[in-house]
CSV table of C-alpha atoms in Angstrom, one decimal:
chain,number,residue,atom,x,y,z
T,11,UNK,CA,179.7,61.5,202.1
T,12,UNK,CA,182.0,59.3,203.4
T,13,UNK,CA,185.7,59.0,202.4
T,14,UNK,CA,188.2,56.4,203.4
T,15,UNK,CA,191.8,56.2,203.1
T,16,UNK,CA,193.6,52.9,201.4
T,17,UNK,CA,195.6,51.0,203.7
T,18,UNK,CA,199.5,52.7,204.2
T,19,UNK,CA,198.0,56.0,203.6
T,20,UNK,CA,197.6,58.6,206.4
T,21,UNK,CA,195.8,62.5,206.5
T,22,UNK,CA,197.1,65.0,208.6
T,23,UNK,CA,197.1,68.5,209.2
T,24,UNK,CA,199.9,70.1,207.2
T,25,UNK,CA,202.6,71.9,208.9
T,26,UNK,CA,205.3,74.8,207.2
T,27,UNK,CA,207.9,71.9,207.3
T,28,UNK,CA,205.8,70.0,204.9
T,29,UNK,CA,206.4,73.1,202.2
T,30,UNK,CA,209.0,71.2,200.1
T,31,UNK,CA,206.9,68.3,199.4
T,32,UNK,CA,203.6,70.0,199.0
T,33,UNK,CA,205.9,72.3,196.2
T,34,UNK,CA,207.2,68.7,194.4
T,35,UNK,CA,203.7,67.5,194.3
T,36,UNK,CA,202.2,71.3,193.0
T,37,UNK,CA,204.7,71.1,190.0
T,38,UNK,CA,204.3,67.6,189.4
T,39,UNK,CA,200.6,68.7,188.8
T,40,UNK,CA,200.5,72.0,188.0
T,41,UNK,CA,203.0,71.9,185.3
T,42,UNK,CA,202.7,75.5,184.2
T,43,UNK,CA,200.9,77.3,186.7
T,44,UNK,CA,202.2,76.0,190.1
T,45,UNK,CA,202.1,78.1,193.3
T,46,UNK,CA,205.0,79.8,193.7
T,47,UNK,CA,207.1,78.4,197.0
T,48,UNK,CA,206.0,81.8,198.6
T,49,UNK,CA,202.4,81.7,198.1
T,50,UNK,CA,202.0,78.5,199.3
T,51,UNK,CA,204.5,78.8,202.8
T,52,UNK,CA,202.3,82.0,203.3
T,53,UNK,CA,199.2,79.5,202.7
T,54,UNK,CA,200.8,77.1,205.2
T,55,UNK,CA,201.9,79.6,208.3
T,56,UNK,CA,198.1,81.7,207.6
T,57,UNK,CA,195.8,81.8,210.6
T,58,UNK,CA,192.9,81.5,208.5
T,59,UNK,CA,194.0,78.3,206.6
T,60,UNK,CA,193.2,74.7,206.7
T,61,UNK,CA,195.8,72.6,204.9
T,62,UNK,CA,196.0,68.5,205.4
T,63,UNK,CA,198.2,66.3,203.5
T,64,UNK,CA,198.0,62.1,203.1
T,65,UNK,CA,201.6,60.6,203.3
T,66,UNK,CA,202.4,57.3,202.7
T,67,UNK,CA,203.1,55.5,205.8
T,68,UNK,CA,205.2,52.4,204.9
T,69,UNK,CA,207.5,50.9,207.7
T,70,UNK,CA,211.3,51.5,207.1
T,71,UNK,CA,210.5,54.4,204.5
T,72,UNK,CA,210.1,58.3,205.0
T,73,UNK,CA,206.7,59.4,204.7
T,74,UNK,CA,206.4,60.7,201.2
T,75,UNK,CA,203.3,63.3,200.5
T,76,UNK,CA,200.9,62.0,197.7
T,77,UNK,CA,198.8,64.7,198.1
T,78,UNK,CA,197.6,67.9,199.5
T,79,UNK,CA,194.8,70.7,200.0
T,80,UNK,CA,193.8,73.7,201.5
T,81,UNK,CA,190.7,75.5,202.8
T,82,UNK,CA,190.5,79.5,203.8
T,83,UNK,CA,188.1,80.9,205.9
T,84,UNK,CA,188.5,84.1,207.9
T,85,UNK,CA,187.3,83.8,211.8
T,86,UNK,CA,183.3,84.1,211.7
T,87,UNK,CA,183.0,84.5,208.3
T,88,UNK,CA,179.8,82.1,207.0
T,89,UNK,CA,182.0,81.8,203.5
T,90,UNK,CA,185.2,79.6,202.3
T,91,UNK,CA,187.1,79.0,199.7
T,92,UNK,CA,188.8,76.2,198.5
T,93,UNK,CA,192.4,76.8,197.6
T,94,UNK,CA,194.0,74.2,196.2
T,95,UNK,CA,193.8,70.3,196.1
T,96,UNK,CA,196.3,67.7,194.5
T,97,UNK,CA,197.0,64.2,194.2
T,98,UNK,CA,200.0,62.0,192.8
T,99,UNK,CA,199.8,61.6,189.4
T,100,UNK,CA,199.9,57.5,190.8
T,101,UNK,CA,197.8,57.3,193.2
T,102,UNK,CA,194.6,59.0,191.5
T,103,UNK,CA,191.9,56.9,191.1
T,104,UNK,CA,191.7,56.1,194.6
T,105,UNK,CA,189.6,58.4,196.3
T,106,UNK,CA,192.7,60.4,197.8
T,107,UNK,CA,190.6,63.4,196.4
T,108,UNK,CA,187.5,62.4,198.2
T,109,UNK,CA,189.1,62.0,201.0
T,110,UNK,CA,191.2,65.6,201.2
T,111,UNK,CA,188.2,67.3,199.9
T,112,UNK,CA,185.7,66.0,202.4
T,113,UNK,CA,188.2,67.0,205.3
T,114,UNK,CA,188.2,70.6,203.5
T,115,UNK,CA,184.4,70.3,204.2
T,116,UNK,CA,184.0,69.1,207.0
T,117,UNK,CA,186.6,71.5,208.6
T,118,UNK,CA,184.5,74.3,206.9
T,119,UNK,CA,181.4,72.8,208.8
T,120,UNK,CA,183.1,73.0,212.3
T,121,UNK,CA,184.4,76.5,211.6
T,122,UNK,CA,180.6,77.4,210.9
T,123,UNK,CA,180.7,78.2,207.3
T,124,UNK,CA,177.6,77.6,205.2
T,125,UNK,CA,178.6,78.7,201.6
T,126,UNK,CA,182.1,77.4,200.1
T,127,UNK,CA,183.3,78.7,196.5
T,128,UNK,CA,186.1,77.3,194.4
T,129,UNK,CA,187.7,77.3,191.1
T,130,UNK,CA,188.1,74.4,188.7
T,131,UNK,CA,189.7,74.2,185.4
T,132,UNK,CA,187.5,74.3,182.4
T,133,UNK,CA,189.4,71.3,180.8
T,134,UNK,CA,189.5,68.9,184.0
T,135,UNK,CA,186.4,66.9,184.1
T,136,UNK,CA,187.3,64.4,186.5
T,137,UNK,CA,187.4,67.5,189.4
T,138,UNK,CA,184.5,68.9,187.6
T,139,UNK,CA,182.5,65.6,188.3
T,140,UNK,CA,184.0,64.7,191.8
T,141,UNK,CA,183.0,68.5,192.8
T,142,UNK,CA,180.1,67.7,191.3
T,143,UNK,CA,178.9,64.7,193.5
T,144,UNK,CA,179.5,66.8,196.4
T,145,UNK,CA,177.0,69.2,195.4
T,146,UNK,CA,179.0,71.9,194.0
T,147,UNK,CA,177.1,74.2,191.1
T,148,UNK,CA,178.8,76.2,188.4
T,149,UNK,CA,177.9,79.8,188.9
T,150,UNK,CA,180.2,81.4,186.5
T,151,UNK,CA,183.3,81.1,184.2
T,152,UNK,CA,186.5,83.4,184.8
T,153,UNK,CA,187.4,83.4,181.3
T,154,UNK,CA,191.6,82.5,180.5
T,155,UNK,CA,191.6,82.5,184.5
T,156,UNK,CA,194.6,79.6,184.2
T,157,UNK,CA,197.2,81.5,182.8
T,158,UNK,CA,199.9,80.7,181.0
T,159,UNK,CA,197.4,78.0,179.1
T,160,UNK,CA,194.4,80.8,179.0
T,161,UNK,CA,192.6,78.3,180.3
T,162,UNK,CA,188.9,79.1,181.8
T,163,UNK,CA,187.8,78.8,185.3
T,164,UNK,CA,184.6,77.3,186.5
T,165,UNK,CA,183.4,79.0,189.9
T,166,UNK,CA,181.5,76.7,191.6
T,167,UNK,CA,179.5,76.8,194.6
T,168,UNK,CA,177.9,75.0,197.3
T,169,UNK,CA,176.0,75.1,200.2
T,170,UNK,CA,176.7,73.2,203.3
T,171,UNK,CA,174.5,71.6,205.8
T,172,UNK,CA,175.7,72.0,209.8
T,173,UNK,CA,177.8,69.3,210.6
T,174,UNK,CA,176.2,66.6,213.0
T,175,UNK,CA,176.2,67.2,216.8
T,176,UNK,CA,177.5,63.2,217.3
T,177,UNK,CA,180.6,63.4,215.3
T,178,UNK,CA,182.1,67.0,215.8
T,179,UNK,CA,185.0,66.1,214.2
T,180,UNK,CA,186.3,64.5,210.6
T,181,UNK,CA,186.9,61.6,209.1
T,182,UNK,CA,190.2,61.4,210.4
T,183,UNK,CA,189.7,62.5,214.0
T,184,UNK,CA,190.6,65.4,215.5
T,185,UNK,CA,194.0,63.5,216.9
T,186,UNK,CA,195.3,63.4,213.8
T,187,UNK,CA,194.7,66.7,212.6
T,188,UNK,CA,196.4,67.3,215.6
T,189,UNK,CA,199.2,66.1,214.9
T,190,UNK,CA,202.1,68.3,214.2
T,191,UNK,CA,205.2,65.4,213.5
C-alpha cells in the first residue's frame, strides 16, 4: 500500500530532541491517558525502537511536528509491536496516518519481522478501519485496557509479506530516515 505525504510535509526518523513536541502532540491526542514524558524519551533513546515523525516544512517557519509513531522489535525477533501513532487533530483526514503507519511496516519488513501486534481503542473506528485496510485482524479485547476512561482494547494482528528485493527501503527513502537534524 502506498502512502504519500501532501506537499510542505516531511517524515523522518525521530530523534530524543524531538521529545517535547512528540509530548505536545500525545496530550493533544491522548487527553487522559498520554505517555508520560519518561516513557516516551525511554521509547525515543531504545535500541529496539523505530520512531518517525512528519513536520511541516514551510520556508521561514520552525518545523512543527504534526504527527508521530513508533514500532518495537527486539534484534531477530520475527514479532513487532506497534506502540503508538498520532496525528494533529488538523491535519487528519489526510493520510498522515497512512503514511506513518506504512513506514512502521515497512521498517518491520526490513528488520525481518513477519507478525506485528497492536492495540486500538474500542471506541476509535477510524484507526479500527485504517488498521483494518492494512490487513490487521482482531484477535482479542483487553477489557478497560485505556485507563482512566475503562475503555477496551482491540488486539489486532497481522501478518506481513517480505518486503520486495527492488525497493529495500521505505516510502521515504532510507536518506531521510537518516536524517538526524
Amino acid at each position: 500500500m502506498t502512502a504519500v505525504l501532501p506537499e510542505g510535509l516531511r517524515l523522518r526518523r525521530a530523534h530524543p530532541q524531538d521529545l517535547d513536541d512528540v509530548m505536545w502532540l500525545e496530550h493533544a491526542s491522548f487527553p487522559t491517558d498520554a505517555w508520560s514524558a519518561s516513557q516516551m524519551s525511554g521509547e525515543l533513546h531504545s535500541p529496539h525502537g523505530h520512531y518517525v515523525v512528519i513536520e511541516t516544512t514551510s520556508e521561514g517557519t520552525a518545523p512543527t511536528v504534526v504527527g508521530y509513531a513508533g514500532l518495537s522489535s527486539l534484534p531477530g525477533n520475527p514479532v513487532a509491536d506497534v506502540q503508538t501513532i498520532a496525528v494533529a487533530a488538523d491535519q487528519r483526514g489526510k493520510g498522515l496516518g497512512r503514511v506513518l503507519f506504512t513506514e512502521l511496516l515497512d521498517e518491520a519488513r526490513r528488520r525481518g519481522v513477519h507478525e506485528v501486534f497492536l492495540e486500538v481503542r474500542a471506541d476509535n473506528p477510524v484507526a479500527q478501519a485504517m488498521y483494518s485496510a492494512f490487513g490487521f485482524e482482531q484477535i482479542a479485547v483487553r477489557p478497560r485496557y485505556y485507563q482512566p476512561d475503562g475503555v477496551d482494547a482491540w488486539v489486532m494482528r497481522a501478518e506481513l509479506p517480505a518486503l520486495p528485493t527492488t525497493t529495500g527501503v521505505g516510502p521515504i527513502g532510507q536518506e531521510a530516515l537518516d536524517d538526524r537534524g
